[in-house]
Amino acid sequence: MSLFGTALSWLTDPENWSGAAGIPARLLEHLAYSGITMALALAVAVPLGLWVGHTGRGSGLVVGLTGALRALPTLGLLTLFTLLLGLGLVPPIIALVLLAIPPILSGTYAGIANVSPALKDAGTAMGMTGGQVLTRVELPNALPVILGGIRNAALQVVATVTVVAYINLGGLGRYLIDGLAVRDYSRMLGSVVLVAVLALAVDAALAVAQRLSTSPGLRLASP
Amino acid sequence: MNWTSRNWPYVLELTGAHLVQSVLPLLLGALVAIPVARLAARNRTLRPVFVTGSSLLYTIPSLTLFVVLPLLLGTQITSVVNVIVALTIYVVAILVRSSVDAFESVDRDVLQASTAMGYRPLRRFFAVELPLAVPVLVAGLRVASVSNISMVSVGAVIGVQSLGTLFTDGLRRSILEEIVVGIALTVLLAVLLDLVLRGTGHALTRWQRAGRARTPVPRVRRGAVA
C-alpha cells in the first residue's frame, strides 16, 4: 500500500508534469516511437500479408519467417543495432519494427487465407477482378482478424518501447531506468503504472476498432 | 571467436539460467492454466471472465511486472523469482485462452460415449478429455515458450542474469561478438524447446497416426474373421 502510495504521490507531483523531462513530454516520445514503428511495420507487413493470403504463394515462407522473427530477442537486436549503427532513433526502430512484423503479417495472411472459398468464387462469378475480390470480399471479411494481429503488435510495441530508454532514448522507460540507477522506487513504480495504463488504453481503443470493423452483413449472419 | 573461447563457462552458466527462467514458468503456467481453462470451457459465466481476464494480464508490460513483483512478493529486485513469477503470469495469459479452445475442440459425442461407458468425471478428464485436447494444448504451449525465451532476456535490464546479460554487457563494453552469441543461443534455445514440445505432442497423440497408417488392413481382416 505505502509503495503504491509513493508511486501515486510521484504521479501527482506537479513537478513531474512539466518540462522536457515531464510526463507529458515522455508520453509523447513514447507514442511517437510506437507510432513510427507501427507505421513502418504496417507498410511492410500488410501488403505482404494481403498478397500472400490472396495468391496463396509463399505461405510456407510467411509461416517460417514469422516463427524465426518471433524467436529473435528484441533486447538483443536493440543492443546489436545500437553497437553497429550508434546511438539514435534508427537502431531501436529497426528492432521494434522486426518485433511488430510477425503478428501483423500472420494476422493479415491468416485473415485473408481463411475467407471462405465459396465467397471468393461468388465474387469471381459476379464478374469481379482479382483486385476487386481482394478489396470488396476478402478484406471486409478478414478485417477483424487483421485488426487482431495489429492489436497484438501495438500492444507489444507499446510495452517494449519502455526498453529503448536503456540505450539513452526517451519515452516512459526513462523514469524506470533512471529510477533504477538511483534506487528511486516511487519513480520506477510511477513509470510502470504509466506504461501499463497506456498499454491498456491502446489495447482498448483497438478492441473497439476491431468490434466496429465487423461488417454489418457479417454481424447479421452470425447467430 | 576470441571472446567466446575465453568466456564459454560464463556463457554456459547464463544459458542454464536462461533455460530455467523460461522452462519453469512454462510448467507452472500450464499447471495453473489447464484446470482454469477446463473450468471455463464448460461454464457460460466463467468463460468470458477468464478469457478476457487472461488477455488483460498479457497487456501488462514485462518490465512493469519485473519491477512491481519484488514489492508484492518481498523479493530483491534482481531476484530470479520475479522473472519466473512474471513469466508464469504471461504463460497463464496465453494458455488460458488457447486451452479453452483446446477443451472445446474435444468432440461432445466422445465425451458422452465415455460417460455412457461409466467413466466418472475425474477419470473421464484424464483418460479422454485431456489426451484429446493435447494437439491444441501443445500449439498454445509452443507460442508461450517462444515468447518466454525472448522475454527472459529483458530481465537483464534490471540485473537478473540470463542470456540477456550478454546483450547489456556486450553493449556496455562494445563487444559485438558477445551480443551475436547471445542472440544465436537464444534462437537455438527457442528452436530446441519447440522441438521438445512438438516431440512430446507427437508422442502423446499416437492414435492420430495409428488411425491414418493402417486403416484398411485390420478392418478387412476383422471382417473376414467375423
Coordinates of C-alpha atoms in Angstrom, one line a residue:
Chain A
M1 CA 0.0 0.0 0.0
S2 CA 2.6 2.5 1.1
L3 CA 4.7 1.7 -2.0
F4 CA 1.8 2.3 -4.3
G5 CA 1.1 5.4 -2.2
T6 CA 4.6 6.7 -3.1
A7 CA 4.0 5.9 -6.7
L8 CA 0.8 7.9 -6.6
S9 CA 2.4 10.9 -4.9
W10 CA 5.1 10.7 -7.6
L11 CA 2.4 10.6 -10.3
T12 CA 0.5 13.5 -8.8
D13 CA 3.5 15.7 -8.1
P14 CA 3.1 18.8 -10.4
E15 CA 6.8 19.0 -10.8
N16 CA 6.8 15.8 -12.8
W17 CA 4.2 17.1 -15.2
S18 CA 6.2 19.9 -16.8
G19 CA 9.3 20.5 -18.9
A20 CA 11.3 18.3 -21.3
A21 CA 11.6 15.5 -18.8
G22 CA 8.0 15.8 -17.6
I23 CA 5.4 13.1 -18.0
P24 CA 3.5 14.7 -21.0
A25 CA 6.8 15.1 -22.9
R26 CA 7.8 11.5 -22.1
L27 CA 4.4 10.2 -23.0
L28 CA 4.6 12.0 -26.4
E29 CA 8.0 10.5 -27.1
H30 CA 6.7 7.1 -26.1
L31 CA 3.7 7.5 -28.5
A32 CA 6.0 8.9 -31.3
Y33 CA 8.4 5.9 -31.1
S34 CA 5.4 3.5 -31.1
G35 CA 3.7 5.3 -33.9
I36 CA 6.7 5.4 -36.2
T37 CA 7.3 1.7 -35.5
M38 CA 3.7 0.7 -36.2
A39 CA 3.6 2.8 -39.4
L40 CA 6.7 1.1 -40.8
A41 CA 5.7 -2.4 -39.7
L42 CA 2.2 -1.9 -41.2
A43 CA 3.7 -0.6 -44.5
V44 CA 5.8 -3.8 -44.8
A45 CA 3.5 -6.5 -43.3
V46 CA 0.0 -5.6 -44.5
P47 CA 0.7 -5.5 -48.3
L48 CA 2.9 -8.7 -48.0
G49 CA 0.2 -10.5 -45.9
L50 CA -2.6 -9.4 -48.4
W51 CA -0.5 -10.6 -51.3
V52 CA 0.4 -14.0 -49.8
G53 CA -3.1 -14.5 -48.5
H54 CA -4.7 -13.6 -51.8
T55 CA -2.4 -15.6 -54.1
G56 CA -1.5 -18.4 -51.7
R57 CA 2.1 -18.0 -52.9
G58 CA 4.8 -18.1 -50.4
S59 CA 2.6 -19.1 -47.4
G60 CA 5.3 -21.5 -46.2
L61 CA 7.8 -18.7 -46.2
V62 CA 5.5 -16.4 -44.2
V63 CA 5.0 -19.1 -41.5
G64 CA 8.7 -19.7 -41.3
L65 CA 9.6 -16.1 -41.3
T66 CA 7.2 -15.1 -38.6
G67 CA 8.4 -18.0 -36.4
A68 CA 12.0 -17.1 -36.9
L69 CA 11.4 -13.4 -36.2
R70 CA 9.4 -14.2 -33.0
A71 CA 12.3 -16.2 -31.7
L72 CA 14.7 -13.2 -32.0
P73 CA 15.1 -11.4 -28.7
T74 CA 14.2 -7.7 -29.0
L75 CA 16.7 -6.6 -26.4
G76 CA 19.5 -8.5 -28.3
L77 CA 18.5 -6.8 -31.6
L78 CA 18.3 -3.4 -29.8
T79 CA 21.8 -3.7 -28.5
L80 CA 23.2 -5.2 -31.7
F81 CA 21.9 -2.4 -33.9
T82 CA 23.0 0.2 -31.4
L83 CA 26.5 -1.2 -31.4
L84 CA 26.6 -1.4 -35.2
L85 CA 24.8 1.9 -36.0
G86 CA 25.5 4.0 -33.0
L87 CA 23.0 5.8 -30.7
G88 CA 20.0 7.5 -32.1
L89 CA 16.5 6.6 -33.2
V90 CA 17.3 4.3 -36.1
P91 CA 18.6 1.2 -34.2
P92 CA 15.7 0.8 -31.8
I93 CA 13.2 1.5 -34.6
I94 CA 14.6 -1.4 -36.7
A95 CA 14.5 -3.7 -33.7
L96 CA 10.9 -2.7 -32.8
V97 CA 9.7 -3.0 -36.5
L98 CA 11.1 -6.6 -36.5
L99 CA 9.1 -7.2 -33.3
A100 CA 5.9 -5.8 -34.8
I101 CA 6.0 -7.5 -38.2
P102 CA 5.2 -11.1 -37.2
P103 CA 1.8 -10.6 -35.5
I104 CA 0.7 -8.1 -38.3
L105 CA 1.9 -10.4 -41.1
S106 CA 0.4 -13.6 -39.7
G107 CA -2.9 -11.9 -38.8
T108 CA -3.2 -10.4 -42.3
Y109 CA -2.2 -13.6 -44.0
A110 CA -4.4 -15.8 -41.9
G111 CA -7.4 -13.4 -42.1
I112 CA -7.3 -13.4 -45.9
A113 CA -6.4 -17.0 -46.4
N114 CA -9.3 -18.1 -44.1
V115 CA -12.1 -16.3 -46.0
S116 CA -14.4 -19.0 -47.3
P117 CA -13.6 -20.0 -50.9
A118 CA -17.3 -20.0 -51.7
L119 CA -17.4 -16.3 -51.1
K120 CA -14.4 -15.7 -53.3
D121 CA -15.9 -17.8 -56.0
A122 CA -19.2 -15.9 -55.7
G123 CA -17.2 -12.7 -56.2
T124 CA -15.5 -14.0 -59.3
A125 CA -18.7 -15.4 -60.7
M126 CA -20.3 -11.9 -60.3
G127 CA -17.6 -10.7 -62.6
M128 CA -15.2 -9.2 -60.1
T129 CA -11.5 -9.0 -61.0
G130 CA -8.8 -10.4 -58.6
G131 CA -8.3 -6.9 -57.1
Q132 CA -12.0 -6.4 -56.6
V133 CA -12.3 -9.8 -54.9
L134 CA -9.5 -8.7 -52.6
T135 CA -10.8 -5.3 -51.7
R136 CA -14.6 -6.0 -51.7
V137 CA -14.8 -9.6 -50.5
E138 CA -11.7 -10.7 -48.8
L139 CA -10.7 -7.5 -47.0
P140 CA -14.0 -6.8 -45.3
N141 CA -14.3 -10.4 -44.2
A142 CA -10.8 -10.6 -42.9
L143 CA -10.7 -7.2 -41.2
P144 CA -11.5 -8.3 -37.7
V145 CA -8.7 -10.9 -37.8
I146 CA -6.3 -8.4 -39.4
L147 CA -7.0 -5.8 -36.7
G148 CA -6.5 -8.5 -34.1
G149 CA -2.9 -9.0 -35.4
I150 CA -2.4 -5.2 -35.4
R151 CA -3.7 -5.0 -31.9
N152 CA -1.3 -7.7 -30.8
A153 CA 1.6 -5.9 -32.4
A154 CA 0.7 -2.5 -31.0
L155 CA 0.5 -3.9 -27.5
Q156 CA 3.9 -5.5 -27.8
V157 CA 5.4 -2.3 -29.2
V158 CA 4.0 0.0 -26.6
A159 CA 5.3 -2.4 -23.9
T160 CA 8.7 -2.8 -25.5
V161 CA 9.3 0.9 -26.2
T162 CA 10.0 1.1 -22.5
V163 CA 13.3 -0.7 -23.1
V164 CA 14.6 1.9 -25.5
A165 CA 15.4 4.1 -22.5
Y166 CA 18.2 1.6 -21.9
I167 CA 20.0 3.0 -24.9
N168 CA 19.7 6.6 -23.9
L169 CA 16.4 7.4 -25.6
G170 CA 13.4 9.0 -24.0
G171 CA 9.9 7.6 -23.6
L172 CA 8.3 6.5 -20.3
G173 CA 11.0 3.9 -19.8
R174 CA 13.3 6.8 -18.9
Y175 CA 11.9 7.1 -15.4
L176 CA 12.3 3.3 -14.9
I177 CA 15.9 3.2 -16.0
D178 CA 16.8 6.4 -14.1
G179 CA 14.9 5.4 -11.1
L180 CA 16.7 2.0 -11.1
A181 CA 20.1 3.7 -11.2
V182 CA 19.3 5.7 -8.1
R183 CA 17.0 3.1 -6.5
D184 CA 14.1 5.5 -6.5
Y185 CA 11.2 3.1 -6.3
S186 CA 8.5 5.7 -6.4
R187 CA 9.7 6.9 -9.8
M188 CA 10.1 3.4 -11.1
L189 CA 6.6 2.4 -10.0
G190 CA 5.1 5.6 -11.3
S191 CA 6.7 4.9 -14.7
V192 CA 5.4 1.3 -14.8
V193 CA 1.9 2.5 -13.9
L194 CA 2.0 4.9 -16.7
V195 CA 3.2 2.3 -19.2
A196 CA 0.6 -0.2 -18.1
V197 CA -2.2 2.4 -18.3
L198 CA -1.0 3.4 -21.8
A199 CA -0.9 -0.2 -22.9
L200 CA -4.4 -0.8 -21.6
A201 CA -5.7 2.3 -23.3
V202 CA -4.1 1.4 -26.7
D203 CA -5.5 -2.1 -26.4
A204 CA -9.0 -0.9 -25.5
A205 CA -9.0 1.6 -28.4
L206 CA -8.0 -1.1 -30.9
A207 CA -10.5 -3.6 -29.4
V208 CA -13.3 -1.0 -30.1
A209 CA -11.9 -0.6 -33.7
Q210 CA -11.9 -4.4 -34.1
R211 CA -15.5 -4.6 -33.0
L212 CA -16.7 -1.8 -35.2
S213 CA -14.8 -3.2 -38.2
T214 CA -17.0 -6.3 -38.4
S215 CA -19.2 -5.5 -41.5
P216 CA -22.9 -5.3 -40.7
G217 CA -23.5 -8.1 -43.2
L218 CA -21.3 -10.4 -41.2
R219 CA -22.9 -9.4 -37.9
L220 CA -26.3 -10.3 -39.3
A221 CA -25.0 -13.7 -40.4
S222 CA -23.6 -14.7 -37.0
P223 CA -26.1 -16.1 -34.5
Chain B
M1 CA 35.6 -16.1 -31.8
N2 CA 38.1 -14.8 -29.3
W3 CA 35.6 -13.6 -26.7
T4 CA 33.6 -16.8 -26.8
S5 CA 36.6 -19.1 -26.4
R6 CA 37.7 -17.1 -23.4
N7 CA 34.3 -16.9 -21.8
W8 CA 32.4 -20.1 -22.6
P9 CA 32.0 -21.3 -19.0
Y10 CA 30.2 -17.9 -18.3
V11 CA 28.1 -18.3 -21.4
L12 CA 27.2 -21.8 -20.5
E13 CA 26.1 -20.7 -17.0
L14 CA 24.0 -17.9 -18.5
T15 CA 22.4 -20.4 -20.9
G16 CA 21.5 -22.6 -18.0
A17 CA 20.0 -19.7 -16.1
H18 CA 18.0 -18.7 -19.2
L19 CA 16.7 -22.2 -19.6
V20 CA 15.5 -22.4 -16.0
Q21 CA 13.8 -19.0 -16.3
S22 CA 11.9 -20.0 -19.4
V23 CA 11.0 -23.6 -18.7
L24 CA 9.9 -23.4 -15.1
P25 CA 7.3 -20.7 -15.9
L26 CA 6.1 -22.8 -18.8
L27 CA 5.4 -25.8 -16.4
L28 CA 4.0 -23.7 -13.6
G29 CA 1.8 -21.7 -16.1
A30 CA 0.4 -24.9 -17.6
L31 CA -0.4 -26.3 -14.1
V32 CA -2.5 -23.2 -13.4
A33 CA -3.9 -22.6 -16.9
I34 CA -5.2 -26.0 -17.8
P35 CA -7.5 -26.6 -14.8
V36 CA -8.7 -22.9 -15.1
A37 CA -9.4 -23.4 -18.8
R38 CA -11.2 -26.7 -18.3
L39 CA -13.5 -25.0 -15.8
A40 CA -14.1 -22.0 -18.1
A41 CA -14.7 -24.2 -21.2
R42 CA -17.8 -25.8 -19.7
N43 CA -19.2 -22.7 -17.9
R44 CA -21.0 -19.9 -19.6
T45 CA -20.5 -17.3 -16.9
L46 CA -16.9 -18.2 -16.1
R47 CA -15.7 -18.4 -19.7
P48 CA -15.8 -14.7 -20.7
V49 CA -14.4 -13.7 -17.3
F50 CA -11.4 -15.9 -17.5
V51 CA -10.7 -15.4 -21.2
T52 CA -10.9 -11.6 -21.0
G53 CA -9.1 -11.6 -17.7
S54 CA -6.2 -13.6 -19.0
S55 CA -5.8 -11.4 -22.1
L56 CA -5.8 -8.3 -19.8
L57 CA -2.9 -9.9 -17.9
Y58 CA -1.0 -10.0 -21.2
T59 CA -1.3 -6.2 -21.6
I60 CA 1.0 -5.6 -18.6
P61 CA 4.4 -4.9 -20.0
S62 CA 7.1 -7.4 -18.8
L63 CA 9.4 -4.7 -17.3
T64 CA 6.4 -3.5 -15.3
L65 CA 6.0 -6.9 -13.7
F66 CA 9.7 -7.3 -13.1
V67 CA 9.6 -4.1 -11.1
V68 CA 6.3 -4.4 -9.3
L69 CA 6.6 -8.1 -8.3
P70 CA 9.5 -7.6 -5.8
L71 CA 7.3 -5.1 -3.9
L72 CA 4.4 -7.5 -3.8
L73 CA 6.5 -10.6 -3.1
G74 CA 9.1 -9.0 -0.8
T75 CA 11.9 -10.3 -3.0
Q76 CA 15.0 -8.5 -4.1
I77 CA 14.6 -6.6 -7.4
T78 CA 17.3 -8.6 -9.1
S79 CA 15.9 -11.9 -7.8
V80 CA 15.3 -14.7 -10.4
V81 CA 11.9 -15.3 -8.6
N82 CA 10.5 -12.1 -10.1
V83 CA 11.2 -13.2 -13.6
I84 CA 9.8 -16.7 -13.0
V85 CA 6.6 -15.4 -11.4
A86 CA 6.2 -12.7 -14.1
L87 CA 6.7 -15.1 -17.0
T88 CA 4.3 -17.6 -15.3
I89 CA 1.7 -14.9 -15.4
Y90 CA 2.3 -14.4 -19.1
V91 CA 2.2 -18.2 -19.8
V92 CA -1.2 -18.3 -18.0
A93 CA -2.4 -15.4 -20.0
I94 CA -1.5 -17.1 -23.3
L95 CA -2.5 -20.6 -22.3
V96 CA -6.0 -20.0 -20.7
R97 CA -7.3 -18.7 -24.0
S98 CA -5.8 -21.4 -26.1
S99 CA -6.6 -24.2 -23.6
V100 CA -10.3 -23.1 -23.6
D101 CA -10.2 -23.7 -27.3
A102 CA -8.4 -27.0 -26.8
F103 CA -11.1 -28.3 -24.5
E104 CA -13.9 -27.0 -26.7
S105 CA -12.3 -28.8 -29.6
V106 CA -13.0 -32.2 -28.0
D107 CA -15.9 -33.9 -29.6
R108 CA -19.0 -33.8 -27.4
D109 CA -20.2 -37.2 -28.7
V110 CA -16.9 -38.8 -27.5
L111 CA -17.4 -37.3 -24.0
Q112 CA -21.0 -38.6 -23.9
A113 CA -19.8 -42.0 -25.0
S114 CA -17.3 -42.2 -22.3
T115 CA -19.8 -41.1 -19.7
A116 CA -22.1 -43.8 -21.0
M117 CA -19.3 -46.3 -20.6
G118 CA -19.2 -45.5 -16.9
Y119 CA -16.3 -43.1 -16.8
R120 CA -16.6 -40.8 -13.7
P121 CA -15.8 -37.1 -14.4
L122 CA -12.3 -37.2 -13.0
R123 CA -11.3 -40.3 -14.9
R124 CA -13.0 -39.1 -18.0
F125 CA -11.0 -35.9 -17.8
F126 CA -7.6 -37.6 -17.5
A127 CA -8.3 -40.6 -19.8
V128 CA -10.4 -39.0 -22.5
E129 CA -10.6 -35.2 -22.5
L130 CA -7.0 -34.3 -21.7
P131 CA -5.4 -36.6 -24.2
L132 CA -7.8 -35.4 -27.0
A133 CA -7.1 -31.8 -26.1
V134 CA -3.3 -32.4 -26.5
P135 CA -2.8 -31.1 -30.1
V136 CA -4.4 -27.7 -29.4
L137 CA -2.8 -27.5 -25.9
V138 CA 0.7 -28.1 -27.4
A139 CA 0.1 -25.4 -30.0
G140 CA -0.6 -22.9 -27.2
L141 CA 2.5 -24.1 -25.2
R142 CA 4.7 -23.6 -28.3
V143 CA 3.5 -20.0 -28.6
A144 CA 4.1 -19.4 -24.9
S145 CA 7.6 -21.0 -25.0
V146 CA 8.8 -18.8 -27.9
S147 CA 7.5 -15.6 -26.2
N148 CA 9.0 -16.7 -22.9
I149 CA 12.5 -17.3 -24.2
S150 CA 12.5 -13.9 -25.8
M151 CA 11.2 -12.1 -22.7
V152 CA 13.6 -13.7 -20.2
S153 CA 16.4 -11.6 -21.7
V154 CA 14.5 -8.3 -20.7
G155 CA 15.2 -9.2 -17.1
A156 CA 18.9 -8.4 -17.8
V157 CA 17.9 -4.7 -17.9
I158 CA 17.1 -4.7 -14.2
G159 CA 20.1 -7.0 -13.4
V160 CA 18.7 -10.6 -13.5
Q161 CA 21.2 -12.9 -15.1
S162 CA 20.3 -14.7 -18.3
L163 CA 21.4 -14.7 -21.9
G164 CA 20.1 -11.1 -21.9
T165 CA 23.1 -10.3 -19.7
L166 CA 25.3 -10.8 -22.9
F167 CA 23.3 -8.1 -24.6
T168 CA 23.6 -5.5 -21.8
D169 CA 27.2 -6.4 -21.1
G170 CA 28.1 -6.5 -24.7
L171 CA 26.7 -3.1 -25.3
R172 CA 28.4 -1.6 -22.3
R173 CA 31.8 -3.0 -23.3
S174 CA 31.2 -2.7 -27.1
I175 CA 31.8 -6.4 -27.7
L176 CA 29.8 -7.2 -30.9
E177 CA 30.6 -10.9 -30.6
E178 CA 29.1 -11.2 -27.2
I179 CA 25.7 -9.8 -28.4
V180 CA 25.7 -12.0 -31.5
V181 CA 26.5 -15.1 -29.4
G182 CA 23.6 -14.2 -27.1
I183 CA 21.1 -13.8 -30.0
A184 CA 22.3 -17.1 -31.6
L185 CA 21.9 -19.0 -28.3
T186 CA 18.5 -17.5 -27.6
V187 CA 17.3 -18.6 -31.0
L188 CA 18.9 -22.0 -30.6
L189 CA 17.1 -22.5 -27.2
A190 CA 13.8 -21.4 -28.8
V191 CA 14.2 -24.0 -31.6
L192 CA 15.3 -26.8 -29.2
L193 CA 12.4 -26.2 -26.8
D194 CA 10.0 -26.1 -29.7
L195 CA 11.3 -29.4 -31.0
V196 CA 10.9 -30.9 -27.5
L197 CA 7.3 -29.7 -27.3
R198 CA 6.5 -30.9 -30.8
G199 CA 8.0 -34.3 -30.0
T200 CA 6.1 -34.6 -26.7
G201 CA 2.9 -33.7 -28.6
H202 CA 3.6 -36.3 -31.2
A203 CA 4.3 -39.0 -28.5
L204 CA 1.1 -38.2 -26.7
T205 CA -1.1 -38.4 -29.8
R206 CA -0.1 -41.7 -31.3
W207 CA -3.7 -42.5 -32.1
Q208 CA -3.7 -39.8 -34.8
R209 CA -1.0 -41.6 -36.8
A210 CA -2.1 -45.1 -36.0
G211 CA -5.5 -44.4 -37.4
R212 CA -4.1 -43.0 -40.6
A213 CA -1.4 -45.6 -41.1
R214 CA -3.3 -48.8 -41.1
T215 CA -7.0 -48.2 -41.5
P216 CA -7.9 -50.6 -44.4
V217 CA -5.9 -53.7 -43.4
P218 CA -7.2 -54.6 -39.9
R219 CA -10.8 -53.8 -40.8
V220 CA -10.8 -56.2 -43.7
R221 CA -9.1 -58.9 -41.6
R222 CA -11.6 -58.4 -38.7
G223 CA -14.4 -58.6 -41.2
A224 CA -13.1 -61.8 -42.6
V225 CA -12.8 -63.5 -39.2
A226 CA -16.4 -62.5 -38.3

